[in-house]
Amino acid sequence: GAVVSQHPSWVICKSGTSVKIECRSLDFQATTMFWYRQFPKQSLMLMATSNEGSKATYEQGVEKDKFLINHASLTLSTLTVTSAHPEDSSFYICSARGTEAFFGQGTRLTVV
Amino acid sequence: GENVEQHPSTLSVQEGDSAVIKCTYSDSASNYFPWYKQELGKRPQLIIDIRSNVGEKKDQRIAVTLNKTAKHFSLHITETQPEDSAVYFCAATLNSGYSTLTFGKGTMLLVSP
């Protein structure tokens, strides 16, 4: 079936640095991708909707200048956490919809 | 927008018992209701889904029921096994590739041997 691949699966970075997370749809074209954040023992919270060839749509409370999203092709969306801080440490997951919703493997971000 | 409530937040059962997780949704336009199982540190995995044109769907030990009038849907797991232990999320959305899923808060299911 359709697969969404996310990279890296985990990353540790220093405060103030930026981290880029990639999300690829491997065997289908994804005009729209979704980025979620999940804190420990909590549900997936939608951060933004990534639209190929246009600006992402951010959920209320999510800083678009901090979480940069680029969806340059039908198979790739990237999320860049800029000037990361410890409170940004979380599990980030992307998703794309086909006949069902497919999720990437997730990225465990730890900011030290 | 859509709002999904899920109960209970934790559920402990003995191996072989049944487990039921319930969700309600607010947007009557939602017509696709998937259930996901998520193990610690891993991606959610779709275990079953139901669309609004049916009231019940079953896949081996797992079944989902949908009541559109009351706007609630439930997951039923029979003959539970320790490997069923995980966090389960319900979700509601429009059956469209452009619509995001709205998730419930999750239910941590623990199946004791």
Short mmCIF file of C-alpha atoms in Angstrom, two decimals:
data_model
loop_
_atom_site.label_atom_id
_atom_site.label_comp_id
_atom_site.label_asym_id
_atom_site.label_seq_id
_atom_site.Cartn_x
_atom_site.Cartn_y
_atom_site.Cartn_z
CA GLY A 1 0.00 0.00 0.00
CA ALA A 2 0.87 3.64 0.01
CA VAL A 3 3.78 4.60 2.24
CA VAL A 4 4.86 7.85 3.76
CA SER A 5 8.50 8.06 4.76
CA GLN A 6 9.77 10.56 7.30
CA HIS A 7 13.37 11.41 8.05
CA PRO A 8 15.15 11.61 10.41
CA SER A 9 13.52 9.31 12.95
CA TRP A 10 15.26 11.09 15.78
CA VAL A 11 17.45 14.13 16.20
CA ILE A 12 19.17 15.90 19.06
CA CYS A 13 20.11 19.51 18.56
CA LYS A 14 21.36 22.43 20.58
CA SER A 15 19.16 25.34 21.56
CA GLY A 16 19.12 28.02 18.90
CA THR A 17 19.83 25.74 15.98
CA SER A 18 17.43 24.71 13.24
CA VAL A 19 16.27 21.23 12.33
CA LYS A 20 14.70 20.09 9.09
CA ILE A 21 12.35 17.12 8.92
CA GLU A 22 11.42 15.56 5.59
CA CYS A 23 8.23 13.78 4.69
CA ARG A 24 7.91 11.87 1.44
CA SER A 25 5.03 10.06 -0.14
CA LEU A 26 6.65 7.09 -1.82
CA ASP A 27 4.09 5.75 -4.23
CA PHE A 28 1.40 8.35 -4.56
CA GLN A 29 1.18 12.07 -5.12
CA ALA A 30 0.18 14.08 -2.11
CA THR A 31 -1.19 17.49 -2.91
CA THR A 32 -1.81 17.95 0.77
CA MET A 33 0.23 16.78 3.72
CA PHE A 34 -0.36 17.35 7.40
CA TRP A 35 2.10 17.95 10.20
CA TYR A 36 1.29 16.87 13.73
CA ARG A 37 3.03 17.23 17.04
CA GLN A 38 2.60 14.77 19.85
CA PHE A 39 3.72 15.35 23.42
CA PRO A 40 4.19 12.37 25.75
CA LYS A 41 0.95 10.63 26.64
CA GLN A 42 -1.06 13.03 24.54
CA SER A 43 -2.90 12.91 21.26
CA LEU A 44 -1.72 14.08 17.88
CA MET A 45 -2.26 17.80 17.48
CA LEU A 46 -2.42 19.28 14.01
CA MET A 47 0.17 21.98 13.50
CA ALA A 48 -0.29 22.85 9.87
CA THR A 49 -1.58 21.73 6.52
CA SER A 50 1.01 21.69 3.79
CA ASN A 51 -0.21 22.44 0.27
CA GLU A 52 1.91 21.71 -2.77
CA GLY A 53 2.93 24.90 -4.53
CA SER A 54 1.34 27.27 -2.04
CA LYS A 55 1.70 28.49 1.50
CA ALA A 56 0.96 26.21 4.39
CA THR A 57 -2.07 26.76 6.57
CA TYR A 58 -1.18 26.92 10.25
CA GLU A 59 -3.38 26.07 13.18
CA GLN A 60 -4.09 28.68 15.78
CA GLY A 61 -1.22 29.09 18.19
CA VAL A 62 1.42 27.63 15.87
CA GLU A 63 4.08 30.16 14.89
CA LYS A 64 4.59 30.06 11.14
CA ASP A 65 7.95 31.80 11.39
CA LYS A 66 9.19 29.18 13.80
CA PHE A 67 7.84 26.12 12.03
CA LEU A 68 8.65 26.65 8.37
CA ILE A 69 6.88 24.35 5.96
CA ASN A 70 7.80 23.85 2.35
CA HIS A 71 5.88 21.63 -0.04
CA ALA A 72 7.82 22.03 -3.24
CA SER A 73 6.70 18.86 -4.98
CA LEU A 74 3.88 16.36 -4.92
CA THR A 75 6.00 13.89 -3.00
CA LEU A 76 7.95 16.00 -0.53
CA SER A 77 7.05 18.29 2.33
CA THR A 78 9.56 19.60 4.85
CA LEU A 79 9.16 21.06 8.31
CA THR A 80 11.97 23.21 9.66
CA VAL A 81 12.01 24.02 13.34
CA THR A 82 13.94 27.27 13.51
CA SER A 83 15.84 28.49 16.56
CA ALA A 84 14.78 25.41 18.46
CA HIS A 85 14.28 25.54 22.21
CA PRO A 86 13.82 22.76 24.76
CA GLU A 87 10.06 23.30 24.78
CA ASP A 88 10.04 22.33 21.09
CA SER A 89 11.16 18.84 22.06
CA SER A 90 8.40 16.54 20.89
CA PHE A 91 7.40 13.81 18.47
CA TYR A 92 6.60 15.25 15.05
CA ILE A 93 4.62 13.18 12.56
CA CYS A 94 3.58 13.91 9.02
CA SER A 95 0.62 12.44 7.24
CA ALA A 96 -0.77 12.29 3.73
CA ARG A 97 -4.24 11.26 2.64
CA GLY A 98 -4.87 8.71 -0.02
CA THR A 99 -7.73 6.26 0.32
CA GLU A 100 -6.81 6.46 3.99
CA ALA A 101 -4.45 8.55 6.04
CA PHE A 102 -0.85 7.37 5.99
CA PHE A 103 1.65 8.47 8.58
CA GLY A 104 5.38 8.86 8.50
CA GLN A 105 7.50 7.09 11.08
CA GLY A 106 7.69 10.21 13.18
CA THR A 107 10.67 12.26 14.31
CA ARG A 108 11.67 12.45 17.93
CA LEU A 109 13.20 15.91 18.41
CA THR A 110 15.19 16.61 21.54
CA VAL A 111 16.54 20.11 22.03
CA VAL A 112 19.27 20.41 24.64
CA GLY B 1 -14.47 22.85 13.32
CA GLU B 2 -14.69 19.23 14.30
CA ASN B 3 -14.30 18.17 17.92
CA VAL B 4 -13.82 14.55 18.94
CA GLU B 5 -14.26 13.28 22.48
CA GLN B 6 -12.89 9.87 23.44
CA HIS B 7 -13.49 7.76 26.53
CA PRO B 8 -12.07 6.21 28.59
CA SER B 9 -8.58 7.64 28.75
CA THR B 10 -7.24 4.40 30.21
CA LEU B 11 -8.66 0.91 30.12
CA SER B 12 -7.30 -2.17 31.85
CA VAL B 13 -8.66 -5.61 31.02
CA GLN B 14 -7.70 -9.21 31.55
CA GLU B 15 -6.57 -11.27 28.61
CA GLY B 16 -9.58 -12.73 26.85
CA ASP B 17 -11.96 -9.98 27.96
CA SER B 18 -13.56 -7.50 25.60
CA ALA B 19 -12.63 -3.84 25.41
CA VAL B 20 -14.83 -1.00 24.24
CA ILE B 21 -13.71 2.54 23.45
CA LYS B 22 -16.24 5.24 22.65
CA CYS B 23 -15.99 8.47 20.70
CA THR B 24 -18.34 11.29 19.89
CA TYR B 25 -17.95 13.92 17.20
CA SER B 26 -19.50 17.32 16.69
CA ASP B 27 -19.55 17.98 12.95
CA SER B 28 -22.44 16.22 11.25
CA ALA B 29 -20.61 16.64 7.92
CA SER B 30 -17.88 14.20 8.97
CA ASN B 31 -18.28 10.95 7.11
CA TYR B 32 -15.10 8.97 7.67
CA PHE B 33 -14.11 7.53 11.03
CA PRO B 34 -10.80 5.66 11.32
CA TRP B 35 -9.29 4.04 14.38
CA TYR B 36 -5.55 3.95 14.97
CA LYS B 37 -3.33 1.91 17.23
CA GLN B 38 -0.12 3.56 18.33
CA GLU B 39 2.69 1.80 20.13
CA LEU B 40 5.18 3.86 22.07
CA GLY B 41 7.41 5.93 19.82
CA LYS B 42 5.87 4.60 16.62
CA ARG B 43 3.53 5.92 14.00
CA PRO B 44 -0.23 5.38 14.32
CA GLN B 45 -1.41 2.34 12.42
CA LEU B 46 -4.88 2.15 10.94
CA ILE B 47 -6.69 -0.84 12.39
CA ILE B 48 -10.21 -0.30 11.10
CA ASP B 49 -12.33 2.45 9.63
CA ILE B 50 -15.96 3.09 8.87
CA ARG B 51 -17.75 5.41 6.53
CA SER B 52 -21.07 7.02 7.24
CA ASN B 53 -23.00 4.86 4.81
CA VAL B 54 -22.68 1.82 7.08
CA GLY B 55 -23.48 1.26 10.72
CA GLU B 56 -21.08 -1.52 11.58
CA LYS B 57 -17.89 -3.09 10.30
CA LYS B 58 -16.00 -6.08 11.58
CA ASP B 59 -12.52 -7.44 10.99
CA GLN B 60 -11.74 -10.56 12.98
CA ARG B 61 -11.55 -9.51 16.66
CA ILE B 62 -12.13 -5.85 15.94
CA ALA B 63 -15.42 -4.15 15.17
CA VAL B 64 -16.57 -0.58 14.87
CA THR B 65 -20.10 0.73 15.16
CA LEU B 66 -21.40 4.11 14.06
CA ASN B 67 -24.52 5.96 15.10
CA LYS B 68 -24.84 9.00 12.85
CA THR B 69 -27.91 10.32 14.59
CA ALA B 70 -26.20 10.41 17.94
CA LYS B 71 -22.83 11.26 16.38
CA HIS B 72 -20.92 8.58 18.16
CA PHE B 73 -18.86 5.59 17.17
CA SER B 74 -17.22 2.82 19.13
CA LEU B 75 -14.37 0.36 18.84
CA HIS B 76 -14.89 -3.16 20.13
CA ILE B 77 -12.02 -5.58 20.64
CA THR B 78 -12.95 -9.12 21.61
CA GLU B 79 -10.72 -11.82 23.07
CA THR B 80 -8.06 -9.29 23.94
CA GLN B 81 -4.42 -10.31 23.95
CA PRO B 82 -1.38 -8.70 25.62
CA GLU B 83 -0.17 -7.52 22.22
CA ASP B 84 -3.31 -5.42 21.94
CA SER B 85 -1.83 -3.16 24.63
CA ALA B 86 -1.25 0.26 23.06
CA VAL B 87 -2.83 3.67 22.74
CA TYR B 88 -5.89 3.78 20.52
CA PHE B 89 -7.08 6.93 18.79
CA CYS B 90 -10.36 7.56 17.10
CA ALA B 91 -10.65 10.23 14.46
CA ALA B 92 -13.28 11.94 12.36
CA THR B 93 -13.00 13.73 9.07
CA LEU B 94 -14.47 14.27 5.67
CA ASN B 95 -13.70 11.50 3.23
CA SER B 96 -11.43 13.72 1.20
CA GLY B 97 -7.72 13.83 0.54
CA TYR B 98 -7.71 17.47 1.52
CA SER B 99 -9.28 17.10 4.92
CA THR B 100 -7.26 16.59 8.05
CA LEU B 101 -8.18 14.12 10.74
CA THR B 102 -9.40 15.37 14.08
CA PHE B 103 -8.25 12.94 16.73
CA GLY B 104 -9.65 12.00 20.07
CA LYS B 105 -7.30 12.24 23.04
CA GLY B 106 -6.54 8.56 22.99
CA THR B 107 -7.18 5.53 25.16
CA MET B 108 -4.34 3.61 26.73
CA LEU B 109 -5.37 -0.03 26.69
CA LEU B 110 -3.53 -2.43 28.96
CA VAL B 111 -4.23 -6.13 28.59
CA SER B 112 -2.92 -8.19 31.47
CA PRO B 113 -2.01 -11.86 30.97
#
